PDB file of C-alpha atoms in Angstrom:
ATOM      1  CA  MET Q1392      -0.065  -0.060  -0.107  1.00  0.00           C
ATOM      2  CA  SER Q1393       1.838   3.345  -1.307  1.00  0.00           C
ATOM      3  CA  GLY Q1394      -1.016   5.771  -1.036  1.00  0.00           C
ATOM      4  CA  SER Q1395      -0.058   6.842  -4.476  1.00  0.00           C
ATOM      5  CA  PHE Q1396      -2.361   6.977  -7.583  1.00  0.00           C
ATOM      6  CA  GLY Q1397      -4.638   3.678  -8.219  1.00  0.00           C
ATOM      7  CA  ALA Q1398      -3.672   2.373  -5.097  1.00  0.00           C
ATOM      8  CA  ASP Q1399      -6.672   3.171  -3.726  1.00  0.00           C
ATOM      9  CA  GLN Q1400      -8.148   0.568  -6.474  1.00  0.00           C
ATOM     10  CA  VAL Q1401      -5.734  -1.892  -5.731  1.00  0.00           C
ATOM     11  CA  ILE Q1402      -7.233  -2.328  -2.160  1.00  0.00           C
ATOM     12  CA  GLU Q1403     -10.606  -2.033  -3.552  1.00  0.00           C
ATOM     13  CA  LEU Q1404      -9.388  -5.328  -5.801  1.00  0.00           C
ATOM     14  CA  GLY Q1405      -7.927  -7.067  -2.468  1.00  0.00           C
ATOM     15  CA  ALA Q1406     -10.966  -6.473  -0.669  1.00  0.00           C
ATOM     16  CA  MET Q1407     -13.334  -8.157  -3.907  1.00  0.00           C
ATOM     17  CA  ILE Q1408     -10.791 -11.332  -3.638  1.00  0.00           C
ATOM     18  CA  SER Q1409     -10.782 -11.670  -0.103  1.00  0.00           C
ATOM     19  CA  HIS Q1410     -14.640 -11.600  -0.055  1.00  0.00           C
ATOM     20  CA  ARG Q1411     -15.268 -14.141  -2.703  1.00  0.00           C
ATOM     21  CA  THR Q1412     -12.677 -16.564  -1.088  1.00  0.00           C
ATOM     22  CA  SER Q1413     -13.687 -16.191   2.327  1.00  0.00           C
ATOM     23  CA  ALA Q1414      -9.778 -15.200   2.701  1.00  0.00           C
ATOM     24  CA  ARG Q1415      -8.174 -13.050   5.475  1.00  0.00           C
ATOM     25  CA  LEU Q1416      -6.486  -9.882   3.951  1.00  0.00           C
ATOM     26  CA  ARG Q1417      -3.455  -7.998   5.180  1.00  0.00           C
ATOM     27  CA  GLY Q1418      -2.713  -4.596   3.956  1.00  0.00           C
ATOM     28  CA  LEU Q1419       1.287  -4.071   3.924  1.00  0.00           C
ATOM     29  CA  SER Q1420       3.558  -0.658   3.589  1.00  0.00           C
ATOM     30  CA  ILE Q1421       6.949  -0.518   3.413  1.00  0.00           C
ATOM     31  CA  LEU Q1422       9.351   2.065   3.858  1.00  0.00           C
ATOM     32  CA  ASP Q1423      12.506   1.985   1.781  1.00  0.00           C
ATOM     33  CA  THR Q1424      14.879   3.273   4.510  1.00  0.00           C
ATOM     34  CA  SER Q1425      17.895   2.007   2.514  1.00  0.00           C
ATOM     35  CA  GLY Q1426      18.935   5.168   1.529  1.00  0.00           C
ATOM     36  CA  LEU Q1427      20.178   6.812   4.890  1.00  0.00           C
ATOM     37  CA  GLN Q1428      21.575   3.171   6.362  1.00  0.00           C
ATOM     38  CA  LYS Q1429      24.388   3.166   4.114  1.00  0.00           C
ATOM     39  CA  ASP Q1430      26.873   1.462   6.152  1.00  0.00           C
ATOM     40  CA  GLY Q1431      30.636   2.659   5.972  1.00  0.00           C
ATOM     41  CA  HIS Q1432      29.679   5.340   3.375  1.00  0.00           C
ATOM     42  CA  LEU Q1433      29.712   9.126   3.859  1.00  0.00           C
ATOM     43  CA  VAL Q1434      26.939  11.225   2.963  1.00  0.00           C
ATOM     44  CA  SER Q1435      26.252  14.706   2.382  1.00  0.00           C
ATOM     45  CA  ALA Q1436      23.787  17.002   4.833  1.00  0.00           C
ATOM     46  CA  ALA Q1437      21.986  17.452   1.960  1.00  0.00           C
ATOM     47  CA  TYR Q1438      21.406  13.668   0.910  1.00  0.00           C
ATOM     48  CA  THR Q1439      20.651  13.314   4.242  1.00  0.00           C
ATOM     49  CA  VAL Q1440      17.672  16.135   4.237  1.00  0.00           C
ATOM     50  CA  SER Q1441      16.706  14.691   0.957  1.00  0.00           C
ATOM     51  CA  GLU Q1442      16.012  11.163   1.877  1.00  0.00           C
ATOM     52  CA  SER Q1443      14.187  12.559   4.884  1.00  0.00           C
ATOM     53  CA  ARG Q1444      11.883  14.335   2.987  1.00  0.00           C
ATOM     54  CA  ARG Q1445      11.299  11.382   0.834  1.00  0.00           C
ATOM     55  CA  ILE Q1446      10.479   9.206   3.677  1.00  0.00           C
ATOM     56  CA  ALA Q1447       8.187  11.517   5.244  1.00  0.00           C
ATOM     57  CA  HIS Q1448       6.401  12.087   2.267  1.00  0.00           C
ATOM     58  CA  ALA Q1449       6.097   7.996   1.856  1.00  0.00           C
ATOM     59  CA  GLU Q1450       4.843   8.233   5.108  1.00  0.00           C
ATOM     60  CA  ARG Q1451       2.221  10.185   5.036  1.00  0.00           C
ATOM     61  CA  ARG Q1452       0.712   8.526   1.496  1.00  0.00           C
ATOM     62  CA  GLN Q1453       1.300   5.271   3.040  1.00  0.00           C
ATOM     63  CA  MET Q1454      -1.043   6.631   6.144  1.00  0.00           C
ATOM     64  CA  ILE Q1455      -3.571   7.437   3.515  1.00  0.00           C
ATOM     65  CA  SER Q1456      -3.679   3.594   2.349  1.00  0.00           C
ATOM     66  CA  HIS Q1457      -3.789   2.138   5.568  1.00  0.00           C
ATOM     67  CA  GLN Q1458      -6.576   4.656   6.395  1.00  0.00           C
ATOM     68  CA  GLN Q1459      -8.671   3.594   2.759  1.00  0.00           C
ATOM     69  CA  MET Q1460      -7.761  -0.520   3.793  1.00  0.00           C
ATOM     70  CA  ILE Q1461      -9.654   0.331   7.230  1.00  0.00           C
ATOM     71  CA  GLN Q1462     -12.564   1.416   5.370  1.00  0.00           C
ATOM     72  CA  VAL Q1463     -13.081  -0.959   2.983  1.00  0.00           C
ATOM     73  CA  GLY Q1464     -12.303  -3.734   5.172  1.00  0.00           C
ATOM     74  CA  GLN Q1465     -14.968  -2.541   7.700  1.00  0.00           C
ATOM     75  CA  GLN Q1466     -17.264  -1.923   4.304  1.00  0.00           C
ATOM     76  CA  TYR Q1467     -16.726  -5.696   2.972  1.00  0.00           C
ATOM     77  CA  GLN Q1468     -17.019  -6.823   6.745  1.00  0.00           C
ATOM     78  CA  LEU Q1469     -13.819  -8.721   6.725  1.00  0.00           C
ATOM     79  CA  GLU Q1470     -11.382 -10.308   8.717  1.00  0.00           C
ATOM     80  CA  PHE Q1471      -8.057  -7.867   7.696  1.00  0.00           C
ATOM     81  CA  ASP Q1472      -5.368  -6.117   9.533  1.00  0.00           C
ATOM     82  CA  THR Q1473      -2.948  -3.685   8.309  1.00  0.00           C
ATOM     83  CA  LEU Q1474       0.943  -3.493   8.929  1.00  0.00           C
ATOM     84  CA  GLY Q1475       3.576  -0.932   8.464  1.00  0.00           C
ATOM     85  CA  ILE Q1476       7.355  -1.968   8.446  1.00  0.00           C
ATOM     86  CA  GLU Q1477      10.754  -0.641   6.819  1.00  0.00           C
ATOM     87  CA  GLY Q1478      13.279  -2.116   4.749  1.00  0.00           C
ATOM     88  CA  ASP Q1479      14.210  -2.983   1.418  1.00  0.00           C
ATOM     89  CA  PRO Q1480      10.784  -3.502  -0.683  1.00  0.00           C
ATOM     90  CA  ILE Q1481      11.445  -6.562  -2.484  1.00  0.00           C
ATOM     91  CA  GLN Q1482      13.243  -8.661   0.049  1.00  0.00           C
ATOM     92  CA  SER Q1483      10.632  -7.589   2.484  1.00  0.00           C
ATOM     93  CA  LEU Q1484       7.905  -8.148   0.077  1.00  0.00           C
ATOM     94  CA  VAL Q1485       9.368 -11.644  -0.541  1.00  0.00           C
ATOM     95  CA  ARG Q1486       9.768 -11.957   3.541  1.00  0.00           C
ATOM     96  CA  GLU Q1487       6.261 -11.700   4.088  1.00  0.00           C
ATOM     97  CA  ALA Q1488       4.736 -13.367   0.731  1.00  0.00           C
ATOM     98  CA  GLN Q1489       5.641 -16.999   1.936  1.00  0.00           C
ATOM     99  CA  TYR Q1490       2.854 -16.647   4.497  1.00  0.00           C
ATOM    100  CA  TYR Q1491       0.075 -15.798   2.029  1.00  0.00           C
ATOM    101  CA  ASP Q1492      -1.406 -17.496  -0.896  1.00  0.00           C
ATOM    102  CA  LEU Q1493      -1.555 -14.390  -2.998  1.00  0.00           C
ATOM    103  CA  LEU Q1494       0.444 -11.473  -3.272  1.00  0.00           C
ATOM    104  CA  ILE Q1495      -1.103  -8.384  -4.537  1.00  0.00           C
ATOM    105  CA  THR Q1496       0.662  -5.186  -5.672  1.00  0.00           C
ATOM    106  CA  ARG Q1497       0.529  -2.479  -8.234  1.00  0.00           C
ATOM    107  CA  SER Q1498       2.493  -1.556 -11.566  1.00  0.00           C
ATOM    108  CA  ALA Q1499       2.018   2.189 -12.133  1.00  0.00           C
ATOM    109  CA  GLU Q1500       2.917   4.317 -15.139  1.00  0.00           C
ATOM    110  CA  ARG Q1501       6.200   5.780 -15.904  1.00  0.00           C
ATOM    111  CA  ALA Q1502       4.867   9.177 -15.823  1.00  0.00           C
ATOM    112  CA  ARG Q1503       3.173   8.142 -12.142  1.00  0.00           C
ATOM    113  CA  ARG Q1504       5.386   6.715 -10.363  1.00  0.00           C
ATOM    114  CA  LEU Q1505       6.486   7.997  -6.898  1.00  0.00           C
ATOM    115  CA  PRO Q1506       9.993   7.280  -5.586  1.00  0.00           C
ATOM    116  CA  GLY Q1507      10.087   3.680  -3.629  1.00  0.00           C
ATOM    117  CA  GLU Q1508       7.722   2.287  -5.996  1.00  0.00           C
ATOM    118  CA  LEU Q1509       8.843  -0.706  -8.168  1.00  0.00           C
ATOM    119  CA  ASN Q1510       9.382  -0.466 -11.477  1.00  0.00           C
ATOM    120  CA  ALA Q1511       8.756  -2.903 -14.030  1.00  0.00           C
ATOM    121  CA  SER Q1512      12.073  -4.738 -13.917  1.00  0.00           C
ATOM    122  CA  GLU Q1513      11.837  -5.102 -10.105  1.00  0.00           C
ATOM    123  CA  LEU Q1514       8.401  -6.243  -9.945  1.00  0.00           C
ATOM    124  CA  ILE Q1515       9.359  -9.327 -12.220  1.00  0.00           C
ATOM    125  CA  ASN Q1516      12.611  -9.856 -10.086  1.00  0.00           C
ATOM    126  CA  LEU Q1517       9.867  -9.927  -7.654  1.00  0.00           C
ATOM    127  CA  VAL Q1518       8.342 -12.792  -9.070  1.00  0.00           C
ATOM    128  CA  LEU Q1519      11.399 -14.870  -9.160  1.00  0.00           C
ATOM    129  CA  LYS Q1520      11.679 -14.644  -5.962  1.00  0.00           C
ATOM    130  CA  SER Q1521       8.685 -15.579  -4.128  1.00  0.00           C
ATOM    131  CA  ARG Q1522       7.263 -18.683  -4.439  1.00  0.00           C
ATOM    132  CA  GLN Q1523       3.738 -17.460  -4.057  1.00  0.00           C
ATOM    133  CA  PRO Q1524       1.625 -16.063  -7.382  1.00  0.00           C
ATOM    134  CA  VAL Q1525       1.384 -12.423  -7.596  1.00  0.00           C
ATOM    135  CA  TYR Q1526      -0.677 -10.518  -8.820  1.00  0.00           C
ATOM    136  CA  ILE Q1527       0.216  -6.876 -10.921  1.00  0.00           C
ATOM    137  CA  SER Q1528      -2.672  -4.660 -10.873  1.00  0.00           C
ATOM    138  CA  ARG Q1529      -2.776  -1.086 -13.139  1.00  0.00           C
ATOM    139  CA  GLY Q1530      -4.584   0.267 -10.206  1.00  0.00           C
ATOM    140  CA  THR Q1531      -7.902   1.013 -12.877  1.00  0.00           C
ATOM    141  CA  ASN Q1532      -9.844  -2.611 -12.849  1.00  0.00           C
ATOM    142  CA  THR Q1533     -11.155  -3.640  -9.579  1.00  0.00           C
ATOM    143  CA  ASN Q1534     -13.718  -6.344 -11.431  1.00  0.00           C
ATOM    144  CA  PRO Q1535     -12.208  -8.405 -13.899  1.00  0.00           C
ATOM    145  CA  ARG Q1536     -13.974 -10.693 -15.380  1.00  0.00           C
ATOM    146  CA  ARG Q1537     -11.811 -11.999 -18.745  1.00  0.00           C
ATOM    147  CA  VAL Q1538      -8.260 -13.811 -18.147  1.00  0.00           C
ATOM    148  CA  LEU Q1539      -5.847 -15.305 -20.877  1.00  0.00           C
ATOM    149  CA  LEU Q1540      -4.516 -18.057 -20.004  1.00  0.00           C
ATOM    150  CA  VAL Q1541      -1.025 -18.224 -21.595  1.00  0.00           C
ATOM    151  CA  TYR Q1542       0.531 -22.129 -21.371  1.00  0.00           C
ATOM    152  CA  ASP Q1543       3.991 -22.512 -23.571  1.00  0.00           C
ATOM    153  CA  GLY Q1544       4.819 -25.719 -22.329  1.00  0.00           C
ATOM    154  CA  SER Q1545       6.974 -24.357 -19.430  1.00  0.00           C
ATOM    155  CA  GLU Q1546       6.927 -25.548 -15.688  1.00  0.00           C
ATOM    156  CA  SER Q1547       6.299 -21.959 -14.404  1.00  0.00           C
ATOM    157  CA  SER Q1548       3.593 -21.764 -16.892  1.00  0.00           C
ATOM    158  CA  ALA Q1549       1.628 -24.498 -15.522  1.00  0.00           C
ATOM    159  CA  ARG Q1550       2.418 -23.429 -12.208  1.00  0.00           C
ATOM    160  CA  ALA Q1551       0.638 -19.789 -12.787  1.00  0.00           C
ATOM    161  CA  ILE Q1552      -2.463 -21.933 -14.537  1.00  0.00           C
ATOM    162  CA  ARG Q1553      -3.065 -24.502 -11.688  1.00  0.00           C
ATOM    163  CA  SER Q1554      -2.415 -21.930  -8.943  1.00  0.00           C
ATOM    164  CA  PHE Q1555      -5.085 -19.067 -10.744  1.00  0.00           C
ATOM    165  CA  LEU Q1556      -7.799 -21.971 -11.029  1.00  0.00           C
ATOM    166  CA  THR Q1557      -7.243 -23.416  -7.745  1.00  0.00           C
ATOM    167  CA  GLN Q1558      -7.162 -19.917  -6.070  1.00  0.00           C
ATOM    168  CA  LYS Q1559     -10.462 -18.709  -8.714  1.00  0.00           C
ATOM    169  CA  PRO Q1560      -9.697 -14.928  -7.582  1.00  0.00           C
ATOM    170  CA  ILE Q1561     -12.341 -14.089 -10.068  1.00  0.00           C
ATOM    171  CA  LYS Q1562     -15.668 -14.720  -9.755  1.00  0.00           C
ATOM    172  CA  HIS Q1563     -17.316 -16.384 -12.808  1.00  0.00           C
ATOM    173  CA  ALA Q1564     -14.062 -15.330 -14.850  1.00  0.00           C
ATOM    174  CA  HIS Q1565     -14.263 -15.900 -18.636  1.00  0.00           C
ATOM    175  CA  CYS Q1566     -11.255 -18.041 -19.490  1.00  0.00           C
ATOM    176  CA  ARG Q1567      -9.499 -18.653 -22.894  1.00  0.00           C
ATOM    177  CA  LEU Q1568      -6.307 -21.836 -22.537  1.00  0.00           C
ATOM    178  CA  LEU Q1569      -3.587 -20.297 -25.409  1.00  0.00           C
ATOM    179  CA  GLY Q1570      -1.211 -22.470 -26.026  1.00  0.00           C
ATOM    180  CA  ILE Q1571       2.154 -20.902 -27.703  1.00  0.00           C
ATOM    181  CA  GLY Q1572       5.627 -21.968 -27.900  1.00  0.00           C
ATOM    182  CA  ALA Q1573       6.328 -25.846 -27.134  1.00  0.00           C
ATOM    183  CA  ALA Q1574       2.463 -25.996 -26.607  1.00  0.00           C
ATOM    184  CA  ALA Q1575       1.354 -24.276 -30.269  1.00  0.00           C
ATOM    185  CA  GLU Q1576       0.185 -27.133 -32.061  1.00  0.00           C
ATOM    186  CA  PRO Q1577      -3.603 -28.459 -31.223  1.00  0.00           C
ATOM    187  CA  ASN Q1578      -2.826 -32.065 -30.851  1.00  0.00           C
ATOM    188  CA  ALA Q1579       0.401 -31.495 -28.590  1.00  0.00           C
ATOM    189  CA  LYS Q1580       0.521 -33.721 -26.101  1.00  0.00           C
ATOM    190  CA  LEU Q1581       1.530 -30.567 -23.626  1.00  0.00           C
ATOM    191  CA  LEU Q1582      -1.645 -28.807 -24.568  1.00  0.00           C
ATOM    192  CA  ARG Q1583      -4.249 -31.616 -24.401  1.00  0.00           C
ATOM    193  CA  SER Q1584      -3.106 -32.516 -20.829  1.00  0.00           C
ATOM    194  CA  MET Q1585      -3.252 -28.691 -19.699  1.00  0.00           C
ATOM    195  CA  ARG Q1586      -6.560 -28.353 -21.322  1.00  0.00           C
ATOM    196  CA  ASP Q1587      -7.855 -31.447 -19.588  1.00  0.00           C
ATOM    197  CA  TYR Q1588      -6.624 -29.910 -16.650  1.00  0.00           C
ATOM    198  CA  CYS Q1589      -8.486 -26.689 -17.130  1.00  0.00           C
ATOM    199  CA  GLU Q1590     -11.506 -27.995 -18.468  1.00  0.00           C
ATOM    200  CA  ALA Q1591     -11.668 -29.615 -15.304  1.00  0.00           C
ATOM    201  CA  ARG Q1592     -12.125 -26.849 -13.064  1.00  0.00           C
ATOM    202  CA  GLN Q1593     -13.256 -24.373 -15.249  1.00  0.00           C
ATOM    203  CA  SER Q1594     -16.468 -25.687 -17.770  1.00  0.00           C
ATOM    204  CA  ASP Q1595     -16.723 -22.655 -19.823  1.00  0.00           C
ATOM    205  CA  LEU Q1596     -13.016 -22.793 -21.138  1.00  0.00           C
ATOM    206  CA  GLU Q1597     -12.313 -21.544 -24.694  1.00  0.00           C
ATOM    207  CA  VAL Q1598      -8.867 -23.321 -26.016  1.00  0.00           C
ATOM    208  CA  GLY Q1599      -6.716 -21.601 -28.955  1.00  0.00           C
ATOM    209  CA  CYS Q1600      -3.301 -22.287 -30.186  1.00  0.00           C
ATOM    210  CA  LEU Q1601      -0.874 -19.490 -31.679  1.00  0.00           C
ATOM    211  CA  ALA Q1602       2.206 -20.246 -33.873  1.00  0.00           C
ATOM    212  CA  GLY Q1603       5.046 -18.199 -33.719  1.00  0.00           C
ATOM    213  CA  SER Q1604       7.637 -16.598 -31.194  1.00  0.00           C
ATOM    214  CA  LEU Q1605       6.408 -15.608 -28.027  1.00  0.00           C
ATOM    215  CA  ARG Q1606       7.668 -12.415 -27.599  1.00  0.00           C
ATOM    216  CA  LYS Q1607       6.637 -11.197 -31.605  1.00  0.00           C
ATOM    217  CA  VAL Q1608       3.107 -12.391 -31.177  1.00  0.00           C
ATOM    218  CA  LEU Q1609       1.617 -13.073 -27.638  1.00  0.00           C
ATOM    219  CA  ILE Q1610       0.874  -8.861 -26.957  1.00  0.00           C
ATOM    220  CA  PRO Q1611      -0.570  -8.614 -30.390  1.00  0.00           C
ATOM    221  CA  TYR Q1612      -2.708 -11.460 -29.880  1.00  0.00           C
ATOM    222  CA  ALA Q1613      -3.885 -10.496 -26.706  1.00  0.00           C
ATOM    223  CA  GLN Q1614      -4.533  -6.853 -27.403  1.00  0.00           C
ATOM    224  CA  LYS Q1615      -6.980  -8.410 -29.763  1.00  0.00           C
ATOM    225  CA  TRP Q1616      -8.650 -10.493 -27.527  1.00  0.00           C
ATOM    226  CA  ALA Q1617      -8.571  -7.839 -24.603  1.00  0.00           C
ATOM    227  CA  PRO Q1618      -8.577  -9.876 -21.474  1.00  0.00           C
ATOM    228  CA  ASP Q1619      -8.552  -8.361 -17.960  1.00  0.00           C
ATOM    229  CA  VAL Q1620      -5.821 -10.726 -16.916  1.00  0.00           C
ATOM    230  CA  VAL Q1621      -3.048 -12.439 -18.191  1.00  0.00           C
ATOM    231  CA  ALA Q1622      -1.939 -15.278 -16.238  1.00  0.00           C
ATOM    232  CA  MET Q1623       1.620 -16.731 -16.727  1.00  0.00           C
ATOM    233  CA  GLY Q1624       5.285 -18.098 -15.974  1.00  0.00           C
ATOM    234  CA  VAL Q1625       8.067 -16.331 -15.606  1.00  0.00           C
ATOM    235  CA  PRO Q1626      10.912 -19.068 -16.064  1.00  0.00           C
ATOM    236  CA  SER Q1627      14.325 -17.617 -14.611  1.00  0.00           C
ATOM    237  CA  ALA Q1628      16.316 -16.121 -17.502  1.00  0.00           C
ATOM    238  CA  THR Q1629      19.233 -18.584 -19.032  1.00  0.00           C
ATOM    239  CA  GLY Q1630      21.375 -16.892 -21.314  1.00  0.00           C
ATOM    240  CA  LEU Q1631      22.654 -13.749 -21.968  1.00  0.00           C
ATOM    241  CA  TRP Q1632      20.095 -12.779 -24.048  1.00  0.00           C
ATOM    242  CA  SER Q1633      17.309 -13.295 -21.706  1.00  0.00           C
ATOM    243  CA  ARG Q1634      18.735 -11.944 -19.274  1.00  0.00           C
ATOM    244  CA  ILE Q1635      19.442  -8.637 -21.116  1.00  0.00           C
ATOM    245  CA  ARG Q1636      15.963  -8.448 -22.521  1.00  0.00           C
ATOM    246  CA  GLY Q1637      14.069 -10.241 -19.651  1.00  0.00           C
ATOM    247  CA  HIS Q1638      10.722 -12.506 -19.863  1.00  0.00           C
ATOM    248  CA  VAL Q1639       7.747 -11.482 -22.037  1.00  0.00           C
ATOM    249  CA  SER Q1640       5.917 -10.315 -18.934  1.00  0.00           C
ATOM    250  CA  LEU Q1641       8.689  -7.633 -18.869  1.00  0.00           C
ATOM    251  CA  ASP Q1642       7.322  -6.616 -22.136  1.00  0.00           C
ATOM    252  CA  PHE Q1643       3.795  -6.856 -21.115  1.00  0.00           C
ATOM    253  CA  LEU Q1644       4.440  -4.198 -18.065  1.00  0.00           C
ATOM    254  CA  ASN Q1645       5.649  -1.877 -20.247  1.00  0.00           C
ATOM    255  CA  ARG Q1646       3.817  -2.003 -23.565  1.00  0.00           C
ATOM    256  CA  THR Q1647       0.263  -3.061 -22.000  1.00  0.00           C
ATOM    257  CA  GLN Q1648      -2.117  -2.053 -19.184  1.00  0.00           C
ATOM    258  CA  PHE Q1649      -3.181  -5.649 -18.717  1.00  0.00           C
ATOM    259  CA  ASP Q1650      -3.767  -7.471 -15.011  1.00  0.00           C
ATOM    260  CA  LEU Q1651      -1.035  -9.967 -14.828  1.00  0.00           C
ATOM    261  CA  TYR Q1652      -1.058 -12.800 -12.458  1.00  0.00           C
ATOM    262  CA  LEU Q1653       2.578 -14.250 -12.781  1.00  0.00           C
ATOM    263  CA  MET Q1654       4.327 -17.219 -11.090  1.00  0.00           C
ATOM    264  CA  GLY Q1655       8.209 -17.727 -11.195  1.00  0.00           C
TER     265      GLY Q1655
END
């Protein structure tokens, strides 16, 4: 909970998911004080003053989110609480997320991102380090319905789809399973097995295939089908080029406004 633009919609989304799934909800704010904790390094007085002002401003924003969380939690009659901690944002989120089933956070537009908020690359790093699924909201849609399940044959994409269909965070979701990459052939064993798994849990499932490079064809396809949420895996990057460019989920964060349900 950052108190920035769109954070109230994320709190509303989290409350709706918790209400539908009878889950306990925790609102978490993390105050990044690492700039004032540079052991063994001399920092200027001007830098210290600037960091102190940034931290004070972040505290005020986060307090707004805590107040919103209390109002929304009471409105939905949830079992909820809020917690404010200090530390490195990614390390703190990874540590806290291990005690919960789903981490809901937000990706801000570059022009509206405030100091201390995670950028797209940092969010993908968070997904890779966390063992739990991460729902990345854009802060605009509190009632998603259309879900694109991206299956490329990888273990991470299978885990993301299985987790989404088990948790069912979206009520009455309209899902489309898309086989791509190694799972692009309609009669391939990979896609058949995943289709059978999904159909046993999603009665009105659509199934499609998409040939071509994952990075080149997936975003144009998604923009045409227009999902509210894209569920996909984030495999660890192997090879120099993959580490430089990142996974296609990074492209989704930078080039689209879809919510993402990700798992490493």
